[in-house]
XYZ file of C-alpha atoms in Angstrom:
715
model
C -5.534 52.388 -5.923
C -4.013 51.784 -2.000
C -0.477 53.606 -3.138
C -2.879 56.769 -3.271
C -5.445 56.001 -0.697
C -2.916 56.284 1.017
C -1.060 59.411 0.049
C -4.307 61.122 0.715
C -4.771 59.646 4.250
C -0.458 60.636 5.152
C -1.213 64.603 3.379
C -4.412 65.194 4.964
C -2.229 63.234 8.738
C 0.792 66.059 7.205
C -2.402 68.618 7.097
C -3.681 69.069 10.086
C 0.099 69.845 11.806
C 0.360 72.088 8.533
C -3.035 74.385 10.135
C -2.190 73.654 13.682
C 1.896 75.238 12.713
C 0.249 77.689 10.993
C -2.938 79.101 13.448
C -0.107 80.035 16.386
C 2.168 81.790 13.683
C -0.777 83.982 11.574
C -2.402 83.889 14.822
C 1.595 85.811 16.272
C 1.281 87.507 13.476
C -1.696 89.169 14.097
C -1.232 89.810 17.687
C 2.092 91.768 16.888
C 0.622 94.163 14.316
C -2.352 95.107 15.930
C 0.017 95.377 19.997
C 0.399 99.169 20.241
C 3.400 100.741 19.825
C 5.880 102.890 21.970
C 4.927 106.146 21.213
C 2.135 106.356 21.499
C 0.423 105.032 17.842
C -2.815 102.510 18.104
C -1.174 99.672 15.924
C 2.185 98.671 15.703
C 1.651 97.579 11.769
C -0.663 98.715 8.889
C -0.576 94.222 7.701
C -3.025 93.313 10.115
C -5.753 93.122 7.186
C -3.460 90.207 5.350
C -2.880 88.916 8.907
C -6.575 88.699 10.438
C -7.882 88.083 5.994
C -5.981 84.846 6.894
C -7.049 83.973 10.040
C -10.982 83.999 8.971
C -9.217 81.604 6.086
C -7.770 78.764 8.972
C -11.171 79.795 10.012
C -12.695 77.951 8.068
C -10.540 75.116 6.831
C -11.134 74.196 10.434
C -14.590 74.032 10.197
C -15.914 72.070 6.021
C -11.717 69.505 7.447
C -13.788 67.010 8.574
C -15.925 67.219 5.560
C -14.042 68.542 3.157
C -11.048 68.194 3.680
C -9.220 68.789 0.609
C -11.764 71.388 -0.526
C -10.075 72.968 2.861
C -6.630 71.840 1.712
C -7.413 74.111 -1.544
C -8.643 76.778 0.583
C -6.235 76.055 2.762
C -2.952 77.485 0.744
C -4.790 80.298 -2.281
C -4.850 82.009 1.090
C -1.963 82.390 2.051
C -0.937 82.555 -1.850
C -3.392 86.067 -1.885
C -2.120 86.672 1.599
C 1.762 86.891 0.652
C 1.425 88.696 -2.918
C -0.754 91.038 -0.103
C 1.845 91.239 1.420
C 4.227 92.253 -1.429
C 1.566 95.205 -3.056
C 1.050 96.227 0.002
C 4.069 96.691 1.254
C 6.492 96.641 -2.116
C 9.578 95.133 -0.432
C 11.085 91.727 -2.546
C 12.014 90.506 0.381
C 8.689 89.586 1.769
C 8.342 87.525 -1.926
C 10.499 84.388 0.238
C 8.108 83.587 2.127
C 6.441 81.674 -0.957
C 9.001 79.525 -0.197
C 6.848 78.350 2.981
C 3.824 77.799 0.657
C 6.081 75.920 -1.539
C 7.178 73.957 0.974
C 3.115 73.392 1.314
C 2.015 72.633 -1.885
C 4.749 69.938 -2.031
C 3.696 68.118 1.658
C -0.328 68.372 0.680
C -0.429 68.338 -2.503
C 0.519 65.403 -5.962
C 4.413 66.428 -7.556
C 1.738 68.077 -10.234
C 0.400 70.210 -7.908
C 3.750 70.608 -6.583
C 5.123 72.611 -9.602
C 1.528 73.776 -10.326
C 1.357 75.959 -6.719
C 5.178 77.557 -7.463
C 4.989 78.126 -11.255
C 1.837 80.175 -9.367
C 4.112 81.556 -7.376
C 6.523 82.638 -9.859
C 4.339 84.267 -12.748
C 3.192 86.502 -9.723
C 6.129 87.507 -9.220
C 6.896 88.172 -12.143
C 3.450 90.212 -13.107
C 4.581 92.098 -9.468
C 7.520 93.109 -11.032
C 6.456 93.853 -14.138
C 3.606 96.379 -13.133
C 4.842 97.285 -10.422
C 8.927 97.969 -11.976
C 10.488 98.800 -8.566
C 12.538 95.962 -8.131
C 16.563 95.868 -8.497
C 17.881 93.073 -12.000
C 20.429 91.256 -9.701
C 17.147 91.292 -6.778
C 14.688 89.530 -9.238
C 17.143 86.842 -10.396
C 18.133 85.368 -7.101
C 14.701 84.862 -5.609
C 14.307 83.142 -8.962
C 16.350 81.766 -7.800
C 15.468 80.655 -4.424
C 12.246 79.483 -5.274
C 13.678 77.124 -7.744
C 16.197 75.747 -6.296
C 13.071 75.188 -3.302
C 10.888 73.808 -5.231
C 13.348 70.847 -7.035
C 14.080 70.459 -3.871
C 10.782 68.722 -2.986
C 10.214 67.927 -6.244
C 13.348 65.326 -5.139
C 12.573 65.046 -1.665
C 8.416 63.501 -2.762
C 10.013 61.419 -5.110
C 11.858 59.800 -3.580
C 9.658 60.024 -0.344
C 6.219 59.037 -2.486
C 9.800 55.670 -3.603
C 9.979 55.048 -0.121
C 6.339 55.172 -0.007
C 5.957 52.446 -2.597
C 7.982 50.285 -1.210
C 6.690 50.241 1.982
C 3.572 49.192 -0.400
C 4.549 47.152 -1.744
C 6.634 45.057 1.157
C 3.600 45.511 3.554
C 1.314 43.735 1.103
C 3.806 40.650 0.290
C 3.616 40.893 4.322
C -0.168 40.837 4.180
C -0.367 38.398 1.599
C 2.024 36.391 3.311
C 0.449 36.812 6.182
C -2.885 35.196 4.976
C -0.995 32.490 3.677
C 0.432 31.551 6.946
C -2.844 31.828 8.549
C -4.503 29.860 5.626
C -2.053 26.800 5.802
C -1.613 27.772 10.082
C -6.675 26.782 9.249
C -4.723 23.622 7.212
C -2.544 22.661 9.577
C -5.573 22.871 12.580
C -7.276 20.567 10.023
C -4.379 18.510 9.550
C -4.084 17.904 12.925
C -7.597 17.185 13.563
C -7.107 13.896 11.073
C -4.426 13.053 12.325
C -6.109 12.919 15.731
C -8.443 11.251 13.699
C -6.676 8.671 11.692
C -4.820 8.344 15.279
C -7.742 6.613 17.072
C -8.557 5.287 13.680
C -4.929 3.867 14.242
C -5.291 2.557 17.789
C -8.909 1.021 17.592
C -7.774 -0.753 14.769
C -4.947 -1.935 16.446
C -6.967 -3.511 18.462
C -8.953 -4.943 16.667
C -6.522 -7.033 14.394
C -4.910 -8.254 18.241
C -8.201 -9.244 18.537
C -8.587 -10.226 15.199
C -5.126 -12.143 15.226
C -5.356 -13.424 18.834
C -8.757 -15.193 16.878
C -6.792 -16.709 13.832
C -3.731 -17.797 16.333
C -6.418 -19.778 17.778
C -8.342 -20.654 14.938
C -4.928 -22.316 13.850
C -4.462 -23.359 17.380
C -7.678 -25.765 16.510
C -7.592 -26.167 13.342
C -4.263 -28.232 14.197
C -5.932 -30.127 17.199
C -9.534 -31.071 13.914
C -5.809 -31.807 11.515
C -4.276 -34.075 14.210
C -6.987 -35.698 15.520
C -9.060 -36.762 12.341
C -5.854 -37.671 10.836
C -6.141 -40.092 12.775
C -9.956 -40.911 12.434
C -8.792 -41.056 8.608
C -6.346 -42.145 7.636
C -6.024 -45.079 10.015
C -9.298 -46.802 8.762
C -8.144 -45.796 5.404
C -5.023 -47.678 5.573
C -6.650 -50.965 6.342
C -9.017 -49.881 3.257
C -6.491 -50.407 1.578
C -3.694 -52.761 2.613
C -6.331 -55.801 3.037
C -7.544 -54.582 -0.460
C -4.087 -54.641 -2.107
C -3.069 -57.769 0.197
C -6.058 -59.700 -0.783
C -5.514 -58.265 -4.858
C -1.468 -58.992 -4.981
C -1.215 -61.534 -2.883
C -4.016 -63.717 -2.963
C -2.249 -66.890 -2.611
C -1.833 -65.724 1.321
C -5.404 -66.965 2.368
C -5.277 -70.167 0.444
C -8.072 -70.124 -1.884
C -8.993 -67.801 -5.497
C -10.857 -65.510 -5.347
C -13.276 -65.810 -7.380
C -13.101 -64.132 -10.717
C -16.240 -61.251 -9.546
C -15.823 -61.185 -6.472
C -11.821 -60.636 -7.711
C -12.985 -57.558 -9.794
C -15.343 -55.824 -7.963
C -11.955 -55.976 -5.735
C -9.988 -54.138 -8.155
C -12.779 -52.069 -8.200
C -12.610 -51.373 -4.270
C -9.183 -51.561 -4.438
C -8.725 -48.784 -6.909
C -11.164 -45.921 -5.468
C -9.880 -46.759 -2.103
C -5.868 -45.278 -3.075
C -7.796 -42.828 -4.837
C -10.042 -41.626 -1.407
C -6.910 -42.195 0.105
C -5.410 -39.784 -1.498
C -7.580 -37.716 -2.015
C -7.976 -37.396 2.170
C -5.207 -37.467 2.336
C -4.920 -33.608 0.843
C -7.647 -32.149 2.435
C -5.935 -32.630 5.828
C -3.252 -30.957 4.174
C -5.210 -27.676 3.428
C -6.239 -27.691 6.856
C -2.705 -28.043 8.621
C -0.428 -26.141 6.474
C -1.050 -21.881 6.509
C 0.120 -21.377 2.766
C -1.460 -24.790 1.371
C -3.116 -25.253 -1.831
C -2.282 -28.755 -3.748
C 0.548 -30.531 -4.923
C 0.873 -31.638 -7.411
C 3.483 -35.587 -8.209
C 3.607 -35.560 -11.870
C 4.849 -38.296 -13.855
C 4.716 -39.012 -18.254
C 1.749 -39.603 -18.170
C -1.427 -41.888 -21.186
C -4.024 -40.837 -20.939
C -5.781 -43.659 -22.752
C -5.306 -45.349 -19.353
C -7.049 -42.130 -17.300
C -10.046 -41.939 -19.381
C -10.584 -46.145 -19.499
C -10.079 -45.386 -15.367
C -12.427 -43.356 -14.425
C -15.188 -44.765 -17.174
C -14.326 -48.131 -15.129
C -15.109 -46.195 -12.208
C -18.636 -44.403 -13.207
C -19.982 -47.592 -15.336
C -21.923 -48.990 -12.554
C -23.557 -45.620 -11.846
C -24.253 -44.960 -15.263
C -25.664 -48.287 -15.815
C -28.607 -47.886 -12.583
C -28.923 -44.814 -14.880
C -29.409 -46.750 -18.256
C -27.145 -44.238 -20.109
C -23.871 -45.352 -22.414
C -20.848 -44.375 -22.526
C -18.736 -44.267 -25.273
C -15.124 -44.195 -25.688
C -13.789 -42.232 -28.333
C -9.812 -41.328 -27.814
C -7.229 -41.400 -30.626
C -4.815 -43.903 -30.988
C -1.981 -41.271 -31.480
C -2.354 -39.767 -27.849
C 1.020 -38.314 -27.123
C 1.977 -38.485 -23.434
C 1.147 -35.968 -20.239
C 3.465 -34.570 -18.374
C 0.508 -34.515 -14.456
C -0.687 -35.568 -11.438
C -2.270 -39.037 -12.058
C -4.328 -38.869 -9.692
C -5.889 -34.979 -10.281
C -6.845 -35.454 -13.923
C -8.499 -39.001 -12.993
C -10.031 -36.286 -10.464
C -11.409 -34.034 -13.179
C -11.948 -36.696 -15.523
C -14.791 -38.125 -13.054
C -15.750 -34.976 -11.749
C -17.530 -34.147 -15.023
C -18.594 -37.741 -15.088
C -20.135 -37.338 -12.728
C -22.255 -34.220 -14.104
C -22.363 -35.345 -16.631
C -24.490 -38.696 -15.438
C -26.936 -35.723 -12.648
C -27.471 -33.706 -15.641
C -28.778 -36.319 -17.990
C -31.721 -38.517 -17.904
C -31.394 -39.887 -21.548
C -29.782 -40.904 -24.445
C -25.336 -41.429 -23.817
C -21.973 -39.679 -22.438
C -19.164 -39.731 -24.321
C -15.217 -39.305 -23.810
C -13.226 -38.068 -25.873
C -9.703 -37.587 -26.536
C -7.262 -36.492 -28.793
C -4.168 -34.430 -29.820
C -4.552 -30.524 -31.838
C -1.212 -27.399 -31.569
C 0.638 -29.550 -29.150
C -1.959 -30.014 -27.256
C -3.772 -33.016 -25.446
C -7.783 -31.768 -25.765
C -10.627 -33.989 -23.386
C -13.814 -33.309 -23.418
C -16.735 -35.773 -22.397
C -20.163 -34.542 -23.488
C -23.638 -35.458 -23.393
C -27.409 -34.763 -23.943
C -28.721 -33.532 -21.438
C -31.208 -30.644 -20.102
C -27.473 -28.292 -22.005
C -26.708 -24.938 -20.151
C -28.062 -21.018 -21.663
C -24.854 -19.532 -23.027
C -24.856 -16.494 -20.682
C -23.700 -18.867 -17.746
C -20.395 -20.209 -19.353
C -18.528 -18.007 -17.639
C -20.752 -18.551 -14.223
C -19.731 -22.141 -13.570
C -16.780 -22.587 -12.356
C -17.371 -20.501 -9.166
C -17.251 -22.027 -6.031
C -20.760 -23.029 -4.662
C -22.420 -22.156 -7.869
C -25.700 -24.512 -8.805
C -27.111 -23.327 -12.116
C -31.299 -23.549 -10.980
C -33.213 -25.704 -13.889
C -36.629 -27.900 -13.835
C -34.229 -31.638 -12.371
C -32.455 -29.520 -9.195
C -33.935 -30.803 -6.906
C -33.283 -34.225 -7.646
C -29.117 -32.910 -7.205
C -27.036 -32.986 -5.376
C -23.655 -31.439 -4.247
C -21.828 -27.479 -2.787
C -21.284 -26.174 -5.717
C -17.342 -27.375 -6.472
C -17.183 -30.185 -8.612
C -16.594 -27.678 -11.757
C -14.082 -24.815 -9.160
C -12.014 -28.237 -8.646
C -10.908 -29.040 -11.495
C -10.829 -25.514 -13.509
C -8.321 -24.929 -10.207
C -6.686 -28.898 -11.436
C -6.492 -27.623 -14.474
C -4.707 -24.992 -14.355
C -2.616 -25.545 -12.427
C -1.301 -27.858 -14.820
C -0.554 -25.989 -17.060
C -3.792 -26.444 -19.455
C -7.445 -24.332 -19.637
C -10.910 -26.508 -19.760
C -14.482 -24.655 -21.093
C -17.693 -25.352 -22.195
C -19.845 -25.066 -25.559
C -23.551 -26.361 -24.668
C -26.493 -25.489 -25.804
C -30.239 -26.203 -23.958
C -32.223 -28.911 -24.399
C -28.860 -30.131 -26.715
C -26.559 -31.147 -24.243
C -23.179 -30.138 -23.249
C -19.698 -31.239 -23.964
C -16.431 -30.265 -21.061
C -13.812 -29.675 -22.361
C -10.171 -29.631 -20.968
C -6.549 -29.100 -22.286
C -2.543 -30.409 -21.234
C -0.134 -29.267 -22.761
C 1.552 -32.287 -24.822
C 5.223 -33.107 -23.670
C 7.892 -35.311 -24.178
C 9.438 -37.075 -21.743
C 12.942 -38.489 -22.810
C 15.299 -41.884 -21.578
C 18.240 -37.924 -21.076
C 15.613 -36.177 -18.897
C 13.164 -39.139 -17.234
C 15.200 -39.323 -14.297
C 14.221 -42.422 -11.219
C 15.172 -40.662 -8.174
C 13.843 -37.135 -8.665
C 10.911 -35.172 -8.932
C 10.245 -32.569 -10.471
C 5.835 -30.212 -9.928
C 3.800 -30.471 -13.026
C 3.884 -26.491 -11.868
C 7.873 -25.672 -12.881
C 7.586 -28.234 -15.311
C 4.989 -25.772 -17.501
C 7.003 -22.795 -16.986
C 9.453 -20.995 -18.869
C 12.398 -22.039 -19.628
C 14.065 -19.369 -18.513
C 12.211 -19.518 -14.662
C 15.380 -20.240 -12.154
C 16.055 -24.017 -11.569
C 15.958 -24.818 -7.491
C 17.237 -28.625 -6.872
C 16.267 -29.818 -3.910
C 18.406 -32.416 -2.028
C 16.465 -34.029 1.064
C 14.079 -37.517 2.139
C 11.958 -35.666 4.529
C 8.812 -36.131 1.582
C 7.064 -34.184 3.575
C 10.432 -31.608 3.410
C 9.516 -32.401 -0.494
C 5.894 -30.771 -0.268
C 6.728 -28.259 1.601
C 9.204 -26.589 -0.704
C 6.898 -27.240 -3.561
C 4.114 -25.810 -2.106
C 6.161 -22.487 -1.524
C 8.129 -21.798 -4.428
C 6.375 -21.316 -6.677
C 8.268 -19.022 -9.082
C 10.748 -21.859 -9.429
C 10.569 -25.006 -11.393
C 11.975 -27.991 -8.518
C 13.667 -30.410 -9.101
C 13.967 -33.096 -5.696
C 16.684 -35.723 -4.692
C 17.809 -37.704 -1.605
C 20.927 -38.258 -1.044
C 24.270 -35.630 -2.578
C 25.700 -38.413 -4.805
C 23.096 -38.157 -6.921
C 22.531 -34.145 -6.140
C 26.270 -34.151 -8.232
C 25.384 -35.706 -10.627
C 21.392 -33.928 -11.399
C 23.594 -30.279 -10.767
C 25.926 -31.580 -13.514
C 23.139 -32.001 -15.910
C 20.531 -29.597 -14.964
C 22.469 -26.706 -14.227
C 20.684 -25.501 -11.779
C 20.579 -21.679 -10.308
C 20.555 -22.182 -6.832
C 20.214 -25.894 -4.723
C 19.405 -25.725 -1.254
C 20.808 -28.879 1.276
C 18.421 -30.087 4.037
C 20.382 -29.846 6.926
C 17.901 -32.051 9.139
C 18.628 -35.679 7.693
C 22.070 -36.809 8.251
C 24.447 -34.365 6.626
C 27.112 -32.950 8.781
C 29.127 -29.672 7.181
C 31.672 -31.568 6.532
C 29.469 -33.120 4.082
C 28.236 -29.749 2.661
C 31.411 -28.636 2.078
C 32.769 -31.485 -0.432
C 29.295 -31.717 -1.533
C 29.727 -27.587 -2.726
C 33.579 -28.228 -2.958
C 32.937 -31.366 -5.738
C 30.756 -29.073 -7.846
C 31.946 -28.260 -11.058
C 30.363 -25.441 -10.959
C 31.160 -22.516 -9.627
C 28.488 -19.852 -10.174
C 26.598 -21.963 -8.536
C 24.265 -20.277 -4.491
C 24.280 -23.519 -2.509
C 21.481 -22.591 0.515
C 21.518 -24.862 3.995
C 19.309 -24.808 6.101
C 16.345 -27.937 7.878
C 13.806 -28.843 6.531
C 10.120 -29.333 8.605
C 9.865 -33.115 7.876
C 9.854 -36.747 9.365
C 13.241 -36.401 9.985
C 12.434 -33.519 12.389
C 9.968 -35.662 14.306
C 12.117 -38.479 13.538
C 14.898 -35.948 15.695
C 12.939 -34.312 18.604
C 11.913 -37.996 19.915
C 15.482 -39.496 19.797
C 13.425 -42.934 17.658
C 15.297 -44.230 14.919
C 12.327 -44.098 12.442
C 9.625 -41.363 11.861
C 7.042 -43.130 9.197
C 4.060 -40.741 8.229
C 0.773 -43.732 7.962
C -0.951 -43.562 5.632
C 2.118 -46.040 4.550
C 2.446 -48.873 2.346
C 4.380 -52.182 2.818
C 7.524 -50.382 0.472
C 8.147 -47.867 2.438
C 7.886 -50.243 5.410
C 9.835 -52.945 4.899
C 12.480 -49.724 3.566
C 11.982 -48.524 7.276
C 13.003 -51.968 8.700
C 15.717 -53.490 6.235
C 17.848 -50.304 7.356
C 17.933 -52.678 10.451
C 19.335 -55.563 11.566
C 16.796 -57.631 14.078
C 14.422 -60.197 13.470
C 11.828 -59.361 16.556
C 9.516 -56.885 15.856
C 6.976 -55.032 18.477
C 4.092 -53.996 17.117
C 2.675 -51.274 19.651
C -0.592 -49.608 18.501
C -4.171 -49.783 19.877
C -6.309 -50.615 16.301
C -6.082 -54.373 16.075
C -7.456 -54.258 12.638
C -3.816 -51.897 11.765
C -1.962 -54.385 14.407
C -2.906 -57.355 12.403
C -1.955 -55.849 8.150
C 1.738 -54.972 9.727
C 2.335 -58.039 10.751
C 0.320 -60.186 7.802
C 3.194 -57.203 5.463
C 5.793 -58.606 6.795
C 4.432 -61.977 7.573
C 5.657 -61.714 3.847
C 8.559 -59.761 3.767
C 11.896 -60.894 2.316
C 13.675 -60.955 5.366
C 11.734 -63.348 7.810
C 10.984 -61.455 11.615
C 9.191 -62.879 14.966
C 5.966 -59.848 15.478
C 4.799 -59.661 18.523
C 1.848 -57.226 19.580
C 0.403 -54.512 22.696
C -2.025 -52.708 22.320
C -1.316 -50.969 24.668
C 1.836 -48.804 26.554
C 1.253 -50.734 30.207
C 0.925 -54.043 27.554
C 4.019 -52.936 25.114
C 6.280 -52.260 28.713
C 5.537 -55.630 29.996
C 5.814 -57.235 26.351
C 9.319 -55.487 26.426
C 10.370 -57.551 29.936
C 9.819 -61.035 28.410
C 10.363 -61.028 24.401
C 13.016 -57.769 23.655
C 12.234 -57.175 20.539
C 15.296 -55.337 18.101
C 12.830 -53.425 16.595
C 9.383 -51.461 18.043
C 6.883 -49.945 15.331
C 4.931 -47.336 17.472
C 1.689 -46.060 17.618
C 2.392 -41.805 19.811
C -1.955 -41.678 19.870
C -3.138 -44.698 22.317
C -5.433 -44.704 25.053
C -3.880 -45.002 28.966
C -0.859 -43.079 27.512
C 0.624 -41.253 24.666
C 3.651 -42.141 22.833
C 6.175 -39.933 24.241
C 5.987 -40.686 27.873
C 5.637 -44.524 26.662
C 9.301 -44.182 25.216
C 11.141 -42.309 27.790
C 10.064 -45.363 30.238
C 11.121 -47.913 27.500
C 14.097 -46.367 27.996
C 14.821 -46.752 31.390
C 14.254 -50.830 31.040
C 17.157 -52.353 30.778
C 15.648 -54.251 27.898
C 15.250 -51.523 25.549
C 19.025 -50.234 25.381
C 19.098 -51.382 22.632
C 15.881 -51.346 20.747
C 15.441 -49.815 17.880
C 12.493 -48.062 17.167
C 9.963 -47.090 14.662
C 7.026 -44.775 14.947
C 3.386 -45.060 12.948
C 1.284 -42.947 13.964
C -1.121 -39.983 11.312
C -0.039 -37.740 14.567
C 2.171 -34.835 12.969
C 3.722 -33.417 16.046
C 5.460 -30.586 14.247
C 3.558 -27.201 14.772
C 4.489 -24.779 11.522
C 4.885 -22.505 13.837
C 8.362 -23.859 16.337
C 11.882 -22.492 15.138
C 14.004 -25.014 13.616
C 17.094 -25.781 15.547
C 19.465 -25.461 13.370
C 22.059 -23.072 10.999
C 21.336 -21.189 7.617
C 24.346 -20.775 5.385
C 24.941 -19.625 1.319
C 27.923 -21.234 -0.431
C 28.979 -20.890 -4.112
C 31.967 -22.796 -4.423
C 34.082 -19.562 -6.446
C 33.053 -17.756 -3.500
C 31.043 -14.939 -2.517
C 31.388 -11.416 -3.609
C 31.162 -8.952 -1.857
C 28.182 -7.080 -3.594
C 26.984 -11.110 -3.572
C 27.674 -10.572 0.232
C 25.835 -7.099 0.268
C 22.803 -8.735 -1.402
C 22.397 -11.765 0.174
C 21.397 -8.969 3.767
C 19.645 -6.836 2.701
C 17.384 -10.951 1.030
C 18.341 -11.695 4.831
C 16.626 -8.773 6.370
C 13.751 -8.159 3.375
C 13.219 -12.191 4.353
C 12.944 -10.032 8.167
C 10.208 -7.311 7.611
C 8.715 -10.037 5.740
C 7.749 -12.680 8.240
C 7.858 -9.867 11.023
C 10.439 -11.132 12.868
């Protein structure tokens, strides 16, 4: 449709030009025809009527051209056709018929190829008709005329065909260009919208970056406050608990120290106090760990456990509570109950949580603890005859801080964390927990652990493996960590959750364990007294050519000791065995205790008085007093708390280094104050070795791992 409209527009434009040119030519013809001759004749030619007729046709065409353009074109063409025919008939001159070629040329411009052929056919018919009726034209002239007009018609046919083809090509190109222009406009509009969106996103990103910086600063401040809180509360909680545990342990295990044996009733109650104090001390240590570590979760220290003993211990703990509520406690433990591998403290905590819940929600009746094995699982159930739980609440009761509404709600206390914590502890052991209950008849909470058989071949007394690693598949990579630091061992076990982790304390035993367990990786803690030669010898002596060995310093007590340049570092709570193991490494019998807590000094003095090697003890309760005592007694071993009233332990150590009497004195820090900040950078080398050597592909792989690690931590 567009092509036809364009053709019509072009023809009308051409018609205007042809009309003007024809008007000039006809006017010249008319003027010449009516012009007087030299011999006095009135007109020069008698063809002036034909020119006058044509002038009239042209005038009409001018008048109707604007409103009836196509009628004007047809009238113009027919007018020329009639004018030429009239002149030929009037003059009886065949030569004038050649002017039909002008009409054919005009027709090729003003009409389509069909119109061209129509006009050419009409001209031919008129010529042959006039020749037939007049019988005055020679056949040769007539043939020549026909050939001339035929050639003109063919030339116009060909020219219009090529013109139309070129026009179609041009139109196609124009349409394609127009289409592309529309697409470009649309894309430009989209691009402008995208740029606006990008500007908005950039603004939001900048705003978000500002908020992130602010949030990061707040997080850093919160981390600093949390660390300060952990350091302060660590001393305030651990020291009193250490005193309770230490004195009750002495009373329970060494009653002969007091001269008079305790009465059986006192001894039994004191044993309960000691047992629960130890449990509370372990829980407090974990709470402080959660506050101190950025990526913290409870560490499980597993062992081969007989659940019968754990259940009886937990039952004895809550027995007094049951007696006050006049409830009966029944134990139904299968005699053939297999052992499990788990953390006794955590399993006891689960039992205590369930027993306390049962007591709080039971007014009368019984509480029963069952334990049996089924399908390689050890299942423990705590049943009560309390108010029960609706079935639709089964999934909600294990959510943190959720307490169900019930008629006895006002009598209950607690934050709603017991079941949530129990669920996490059970799942950390690779087990599951669920509940069966009926409203008005009571509830029974079950939890299960996989039964584990520990053979003498694998029970190595110098290594330990987290329970989460033991419950993993045997296809999980095994990592052997060689470190003497309990804190470093705890840190590794907390973070390498996708691996089975085995911890051992010395190179010699590590080689034996590596031969037995065939680990995939070995991590060597170079923060201890392991020099580069020790590491090289360890790697060379391994008969496992493809094992990867990574050596680097790990944060722990050894780094704390090195940072203070002291001979030992013990983090409270301290046990008598741990204290004596540290002191026995050094020669000397004169020991000075420096601590502002007199009760703790008295406890340590009592422990040292019953040690295998007789020692002489002196005490000081402040930094200035310690400096004076050092000059008097010249101690060989100093047990120092860093948190003193008049000065901190760091200043005291610097001043003691200047005293000649303390030149050869061994300093052992015994404190709940941990000065190592996890954000500080460790000094040392990180090296990766393999006995058989690293291939080029392995080198590239380790480099990629290292770079990905740098990107991940943002350094």
